Each structure stands twice: as structure tokens, then as C-alpha cells.
CSV table of C-alpha atoms and ligand atoms in Angstrom, one decimal:
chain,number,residue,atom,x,y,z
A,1,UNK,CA,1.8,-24.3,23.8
A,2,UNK,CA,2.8,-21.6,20.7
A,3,UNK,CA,2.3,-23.8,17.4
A,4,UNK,CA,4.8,-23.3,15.1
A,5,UNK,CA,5.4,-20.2,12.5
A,6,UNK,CA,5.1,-22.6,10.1
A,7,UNK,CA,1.9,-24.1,11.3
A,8,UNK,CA,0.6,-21.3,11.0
A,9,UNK,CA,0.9,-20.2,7.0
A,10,UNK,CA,0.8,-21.6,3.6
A,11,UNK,CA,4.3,-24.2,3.8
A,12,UNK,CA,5.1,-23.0,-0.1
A,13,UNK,CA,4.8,-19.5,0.3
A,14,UNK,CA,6.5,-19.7,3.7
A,15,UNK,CA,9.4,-21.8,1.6
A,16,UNK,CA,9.6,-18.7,-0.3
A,17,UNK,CA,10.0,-16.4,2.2
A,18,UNK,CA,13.6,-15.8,3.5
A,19,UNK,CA,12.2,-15.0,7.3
A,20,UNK,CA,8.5,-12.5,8.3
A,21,UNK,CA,9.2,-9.0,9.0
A,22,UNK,CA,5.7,-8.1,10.3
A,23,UNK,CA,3.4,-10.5,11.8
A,24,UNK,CA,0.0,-10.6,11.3
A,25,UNK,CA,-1.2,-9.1,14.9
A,26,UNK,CA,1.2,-6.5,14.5
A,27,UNK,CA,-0.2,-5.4,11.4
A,28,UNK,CA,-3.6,-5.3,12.3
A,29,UNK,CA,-2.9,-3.6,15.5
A,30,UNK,CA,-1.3,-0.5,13.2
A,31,UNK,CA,-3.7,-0.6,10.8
A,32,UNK,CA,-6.5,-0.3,13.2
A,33,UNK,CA,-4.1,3.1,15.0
A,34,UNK,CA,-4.1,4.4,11.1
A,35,UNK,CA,-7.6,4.3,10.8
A,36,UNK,CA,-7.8,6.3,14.1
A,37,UNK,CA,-5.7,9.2,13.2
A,38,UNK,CA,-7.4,9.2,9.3
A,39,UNK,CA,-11.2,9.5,11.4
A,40,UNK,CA,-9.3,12.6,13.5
A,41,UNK,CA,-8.0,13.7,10.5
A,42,UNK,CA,-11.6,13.8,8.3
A,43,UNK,CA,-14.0,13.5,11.3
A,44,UNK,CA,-15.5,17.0,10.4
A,45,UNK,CA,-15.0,16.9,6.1
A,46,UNK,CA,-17.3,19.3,5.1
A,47,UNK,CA,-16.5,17.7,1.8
A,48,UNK,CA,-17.0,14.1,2.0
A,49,UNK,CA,-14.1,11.6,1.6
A,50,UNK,CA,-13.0,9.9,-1.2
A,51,UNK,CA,-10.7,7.4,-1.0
A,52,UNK,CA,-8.6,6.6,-3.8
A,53,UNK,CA,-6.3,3.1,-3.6
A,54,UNK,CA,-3.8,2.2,-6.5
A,55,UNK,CA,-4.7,-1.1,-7.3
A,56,UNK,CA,-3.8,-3.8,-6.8
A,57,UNK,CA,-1.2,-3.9,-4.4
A,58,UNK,CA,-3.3,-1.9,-1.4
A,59,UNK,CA,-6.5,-4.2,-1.9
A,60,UNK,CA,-5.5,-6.0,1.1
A,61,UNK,CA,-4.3,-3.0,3.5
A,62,UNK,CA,-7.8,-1.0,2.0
A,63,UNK,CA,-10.1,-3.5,2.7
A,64,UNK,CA,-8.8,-3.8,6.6
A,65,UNK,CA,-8.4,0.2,6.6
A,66,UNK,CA,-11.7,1.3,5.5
A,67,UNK,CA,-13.6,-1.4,7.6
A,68,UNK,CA,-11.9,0.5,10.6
A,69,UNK,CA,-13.4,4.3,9.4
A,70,UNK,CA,-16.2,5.4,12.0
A,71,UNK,CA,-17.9,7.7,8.9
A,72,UNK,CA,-19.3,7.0,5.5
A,73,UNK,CA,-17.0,7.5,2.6
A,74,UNK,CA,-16.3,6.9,-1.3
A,75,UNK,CA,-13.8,4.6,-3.0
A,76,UNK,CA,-12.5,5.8,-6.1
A,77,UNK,CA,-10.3,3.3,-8.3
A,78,UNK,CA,-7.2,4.0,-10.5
A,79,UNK,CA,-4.8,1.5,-12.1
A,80,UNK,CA,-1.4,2.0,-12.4
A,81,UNK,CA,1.4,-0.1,-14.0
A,82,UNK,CA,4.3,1.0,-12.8
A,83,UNK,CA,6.7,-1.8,-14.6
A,84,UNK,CA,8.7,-2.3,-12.0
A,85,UNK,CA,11.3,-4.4,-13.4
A,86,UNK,CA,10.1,-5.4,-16.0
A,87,UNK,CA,11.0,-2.1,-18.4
A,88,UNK,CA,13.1,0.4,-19.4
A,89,UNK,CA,13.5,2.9,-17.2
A,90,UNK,CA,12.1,5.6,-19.8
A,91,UNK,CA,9.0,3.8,-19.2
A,92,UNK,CA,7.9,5.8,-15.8
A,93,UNK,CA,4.4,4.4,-14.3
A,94,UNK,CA,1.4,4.5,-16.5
A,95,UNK,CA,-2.6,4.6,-16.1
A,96,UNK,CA,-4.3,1.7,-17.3
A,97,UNK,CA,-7.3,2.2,-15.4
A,98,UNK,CA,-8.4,5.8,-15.3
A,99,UNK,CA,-9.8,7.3,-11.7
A,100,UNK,CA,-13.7,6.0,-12.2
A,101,UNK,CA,-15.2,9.0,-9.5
A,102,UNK,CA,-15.8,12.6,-9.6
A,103,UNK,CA,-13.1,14.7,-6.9
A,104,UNK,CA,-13.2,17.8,-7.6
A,105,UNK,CA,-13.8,19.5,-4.1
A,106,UNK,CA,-13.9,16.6,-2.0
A,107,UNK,CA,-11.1,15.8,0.3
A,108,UNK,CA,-8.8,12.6,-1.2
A,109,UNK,CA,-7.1,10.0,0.4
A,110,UNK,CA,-4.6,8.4,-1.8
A,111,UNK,CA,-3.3,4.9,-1.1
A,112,UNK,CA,-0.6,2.7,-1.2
A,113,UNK,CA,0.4,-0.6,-0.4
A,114,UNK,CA,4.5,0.7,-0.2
A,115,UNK,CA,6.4,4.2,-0.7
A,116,UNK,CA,9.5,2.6,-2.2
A,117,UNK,CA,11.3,4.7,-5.4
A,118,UNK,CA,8.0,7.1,-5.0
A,119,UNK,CA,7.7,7.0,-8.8
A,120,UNK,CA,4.2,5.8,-8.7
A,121,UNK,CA,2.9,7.9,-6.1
A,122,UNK,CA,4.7,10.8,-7.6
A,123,UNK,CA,2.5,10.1,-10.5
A,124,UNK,CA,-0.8,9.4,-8.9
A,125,UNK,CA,-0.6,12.4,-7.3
A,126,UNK,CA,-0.1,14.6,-10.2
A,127,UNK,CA,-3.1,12.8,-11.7
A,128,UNK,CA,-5.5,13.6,-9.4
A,129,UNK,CA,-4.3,17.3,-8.8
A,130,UNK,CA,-5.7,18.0,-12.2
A,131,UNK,CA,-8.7,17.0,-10.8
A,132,UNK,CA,-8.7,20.0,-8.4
A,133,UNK,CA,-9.8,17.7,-4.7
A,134,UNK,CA,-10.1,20.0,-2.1
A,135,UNK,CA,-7.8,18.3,-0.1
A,136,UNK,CA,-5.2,15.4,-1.3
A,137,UNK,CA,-3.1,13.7,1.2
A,138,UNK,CA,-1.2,9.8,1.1
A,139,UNK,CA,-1.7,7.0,3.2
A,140,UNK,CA,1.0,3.9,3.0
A,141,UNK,CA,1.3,1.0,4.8
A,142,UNK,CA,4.8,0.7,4.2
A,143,UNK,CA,7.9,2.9,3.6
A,144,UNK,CA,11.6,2.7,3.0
A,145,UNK,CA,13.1,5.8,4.5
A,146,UNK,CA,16.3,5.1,2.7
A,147,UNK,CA,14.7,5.6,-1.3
A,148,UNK,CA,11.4,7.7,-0.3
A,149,UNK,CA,12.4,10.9,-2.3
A,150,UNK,CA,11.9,14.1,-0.3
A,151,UNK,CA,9.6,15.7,-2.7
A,152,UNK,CA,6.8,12.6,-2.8
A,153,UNK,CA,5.9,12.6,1.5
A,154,UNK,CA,3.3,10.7,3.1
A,155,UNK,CA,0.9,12.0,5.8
A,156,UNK,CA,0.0,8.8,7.1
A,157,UNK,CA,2.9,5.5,7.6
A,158,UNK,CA,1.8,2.3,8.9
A,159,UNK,CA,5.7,1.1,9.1
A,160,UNK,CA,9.3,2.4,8.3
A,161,UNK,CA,11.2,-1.3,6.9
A,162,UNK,CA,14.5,-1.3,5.7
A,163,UNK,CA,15.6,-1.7,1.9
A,164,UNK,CA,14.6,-5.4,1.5
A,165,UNK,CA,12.4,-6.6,-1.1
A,166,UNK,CA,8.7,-7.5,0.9
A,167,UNK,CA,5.5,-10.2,-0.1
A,168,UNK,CA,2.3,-10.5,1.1
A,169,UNK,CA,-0.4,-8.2,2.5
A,170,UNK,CA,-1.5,-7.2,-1.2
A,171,UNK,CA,2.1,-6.8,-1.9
A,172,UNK,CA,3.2,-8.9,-5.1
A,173,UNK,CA,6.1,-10.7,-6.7
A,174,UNK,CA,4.9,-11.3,-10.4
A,175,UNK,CA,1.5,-11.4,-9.6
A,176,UNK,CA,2.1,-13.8,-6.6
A,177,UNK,CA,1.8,-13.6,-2.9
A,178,UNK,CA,-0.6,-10.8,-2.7
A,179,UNK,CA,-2.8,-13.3,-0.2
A,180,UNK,CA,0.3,-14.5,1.9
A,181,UNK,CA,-1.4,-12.6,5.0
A,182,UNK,CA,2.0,-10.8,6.8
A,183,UNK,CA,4.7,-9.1,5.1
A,184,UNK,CA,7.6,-11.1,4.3
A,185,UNK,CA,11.2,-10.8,2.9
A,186,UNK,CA,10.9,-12.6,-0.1
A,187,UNK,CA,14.7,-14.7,-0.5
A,188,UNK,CA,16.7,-12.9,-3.1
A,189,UNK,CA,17.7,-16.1,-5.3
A,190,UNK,CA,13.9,-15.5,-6.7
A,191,UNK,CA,13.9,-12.5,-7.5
A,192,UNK,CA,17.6,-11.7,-8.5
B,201,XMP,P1,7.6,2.9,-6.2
B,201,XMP,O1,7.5,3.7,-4.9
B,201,XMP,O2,9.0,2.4,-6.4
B,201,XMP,O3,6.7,1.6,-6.0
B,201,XMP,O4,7.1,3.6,-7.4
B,201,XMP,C1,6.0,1.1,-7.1
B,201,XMP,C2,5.2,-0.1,-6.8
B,201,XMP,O5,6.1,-1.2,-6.8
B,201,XMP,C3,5.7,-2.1,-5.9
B,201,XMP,N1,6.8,-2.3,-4.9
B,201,XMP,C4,7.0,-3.4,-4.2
B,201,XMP,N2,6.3,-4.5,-4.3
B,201,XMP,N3,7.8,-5.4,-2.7
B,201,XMP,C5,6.7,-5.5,-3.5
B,201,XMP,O6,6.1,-6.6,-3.5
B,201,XMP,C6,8.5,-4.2,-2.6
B,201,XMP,O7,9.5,-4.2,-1.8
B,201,XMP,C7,8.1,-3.2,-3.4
B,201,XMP,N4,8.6,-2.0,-3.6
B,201,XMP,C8,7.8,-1.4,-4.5
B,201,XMP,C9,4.5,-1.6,-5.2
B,201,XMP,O8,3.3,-2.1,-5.7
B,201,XMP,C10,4.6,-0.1,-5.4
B,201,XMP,O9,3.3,0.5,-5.4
């Protein structure tokens, strides 16, 4: 007999959570097709990969990703704040943790937990440009198709959601739910 969702996940995050928009199976099945087309993709880097996650909201997608990748590569880690929020909008994302690893001429994988505004990624990106990689292309796990702006594009999707505000999986409302292990719809009275 099928137990119950809620048998199944923390009750007080799942009280939290207005219903789950992608089970856990279903996100470890993509994840694992992901990782398949990113080995295609670098199989034959004549410049070693580096990959570089924006912490902390792709820790959880990363650490599933990379354990999937047939070859050896490097991580490289940059923090971003990206005040989402929380700030006047003049404030656009900012580095709090500067990239820790050489890229210059190696081929870069940048990461993301979700391609939302595309304010953070915008500015990631330009970031590690100046670093001159050979190659620099974006993996996210999640997009919104309806506020991705056409000049910030991803080369690698896990999932297309709709505009709904999303928990778990490394994704974060202040700081919480990062370890719920599916993406939810978190309910709008707590974040509204
Ligand atoms: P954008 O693309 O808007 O995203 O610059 C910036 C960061 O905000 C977070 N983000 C979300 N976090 N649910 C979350 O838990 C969401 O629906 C969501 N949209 C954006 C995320 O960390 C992203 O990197």
C-alpha cells in the first residue's frame, strides 16, 4: 500500500508547503538526464572543467549533479547576495564571496538553483567573463519561462515551473527549507 505524502516528509515543513510541485524521484530522474548531456557536452574538454555553483541555493542540486559526472572536474565557489526582498531595488546582487579558483582558459559551468528575474545570473556571468574561461555556459535546475529575460539564457534546464514562489531542494525562504528534499510551493500567507 502507497504510505501517505505526508508520511513521507518533515510534518512542519509539509504544513508549510501549499501542495509539491516536483517529487523527489522526478527530480532525481532529471538530474541524473542533466548530468548526461553536461558529460556529452565536456566529455572531450581539452581544458578541464570547472564548475562554478552560486551558493547557497544550488548546494543541494550540485552535490546530486556532480556525483552523476563520468570525468574528473573542479568546483570553484562564489557568493552572491542577491537581496531578494529584502532591499531596494538599486541594490542589484552583490559578491560576498569572491570566485576562490583560477578560470582563465578552462571551460566553466555556472550554476544555479533557479533562473527567476535573471538578475543574479546576469551578474555572475559578467564576473567570471573578466576572468577570460575558455568556455562559460549555465546550468539551472529550475526556470520560470514567464520572467527569464531573453538576454540572460541557460544551456542546460532541469524544469520549466510556472511563476509560483518554490522551497526545498537548496532553495530557501529566509534561510529555511533548503533541506526540505522536493520542490514545493511554499503558501503565500508566509511569504506575502
Ligand atoms: P533571480 O533570477 O531573480 O534569482 O536573480 C535570484 C535568487 O533568488 C532566489 N529565488 C528563489 N528562491 N524560490 C526561492 O526559494 C523562488 O521561487 C525563487 N526565485 C528566485 C534564488 O536563490 C535565486 O538564485
Amino acid at each position: 500500500m502507497q504510505r501517505p505524502a505526508r508520511g513521507r516528509y518533515n510534518p512542519r515543513m509539509l504544513d508549510d508547503l501549499e501542495r509539491i510541485l516536483i517529487p523527489q524521484d522526478v527530480l532525481a530522474r532529471r538530474v541524473r538526464e542533466l548530468a548526461q548531456d553536461i558529460g556529452r557536452t565536456y566529455a572531450d574538454s581539452p581544458h578541464g572543467l570547472v564548475i562554478v555553483p552560486i551558493l547557497a541555493g544550488s548546494i543541494i542540486f550540485l552535490a546530486d549533479l556532480i556525483r552523476c559526472l563520468p570525468f574528473k572536474m573542479r568546483i570553484g565557489l562564489i557568493a552572491v547576495s542577491s537581496y531578494r526582498g529584502t532591499a531596494p531595488a538599486a541594490h542589484g546582487p552583490r559578491v560576498i564571496q569572491p570566485l576562490n579558483v583560477d578560470i582563465t582558459g578552462r571551460d566553466v559551468l555556472l550554476i544555479d538553483d533557479i533562473l527567476d528575474t535573471g538578475n543574479t545570473l546576469r551578474f555572475v556571468r559578467e564576473q567570471l567573463r573578466e576572468r577570460n574561461p575558455a568556455s562559460l555556459r549555465i546550468c539551472v535546475l529550475l526556470r520560470k519561462p514567464a520572467k527569464a529575460p531573453l538576454d540572460v539564457t541557460a544551456d542546460f534546464v532541469g524544469f520549466d515551473i510556472e511563476d509560483v514562489f518554490v522551497v526545498g531542494y537548496g532553495l530557501d525562504y529566509n534561510d529555511l527549507y533548503r533541506n526540505w528534499p522536493a520542490i514545493g510551493v511554499l503558501r503565500p500567507e508566509l511569504y506575502s
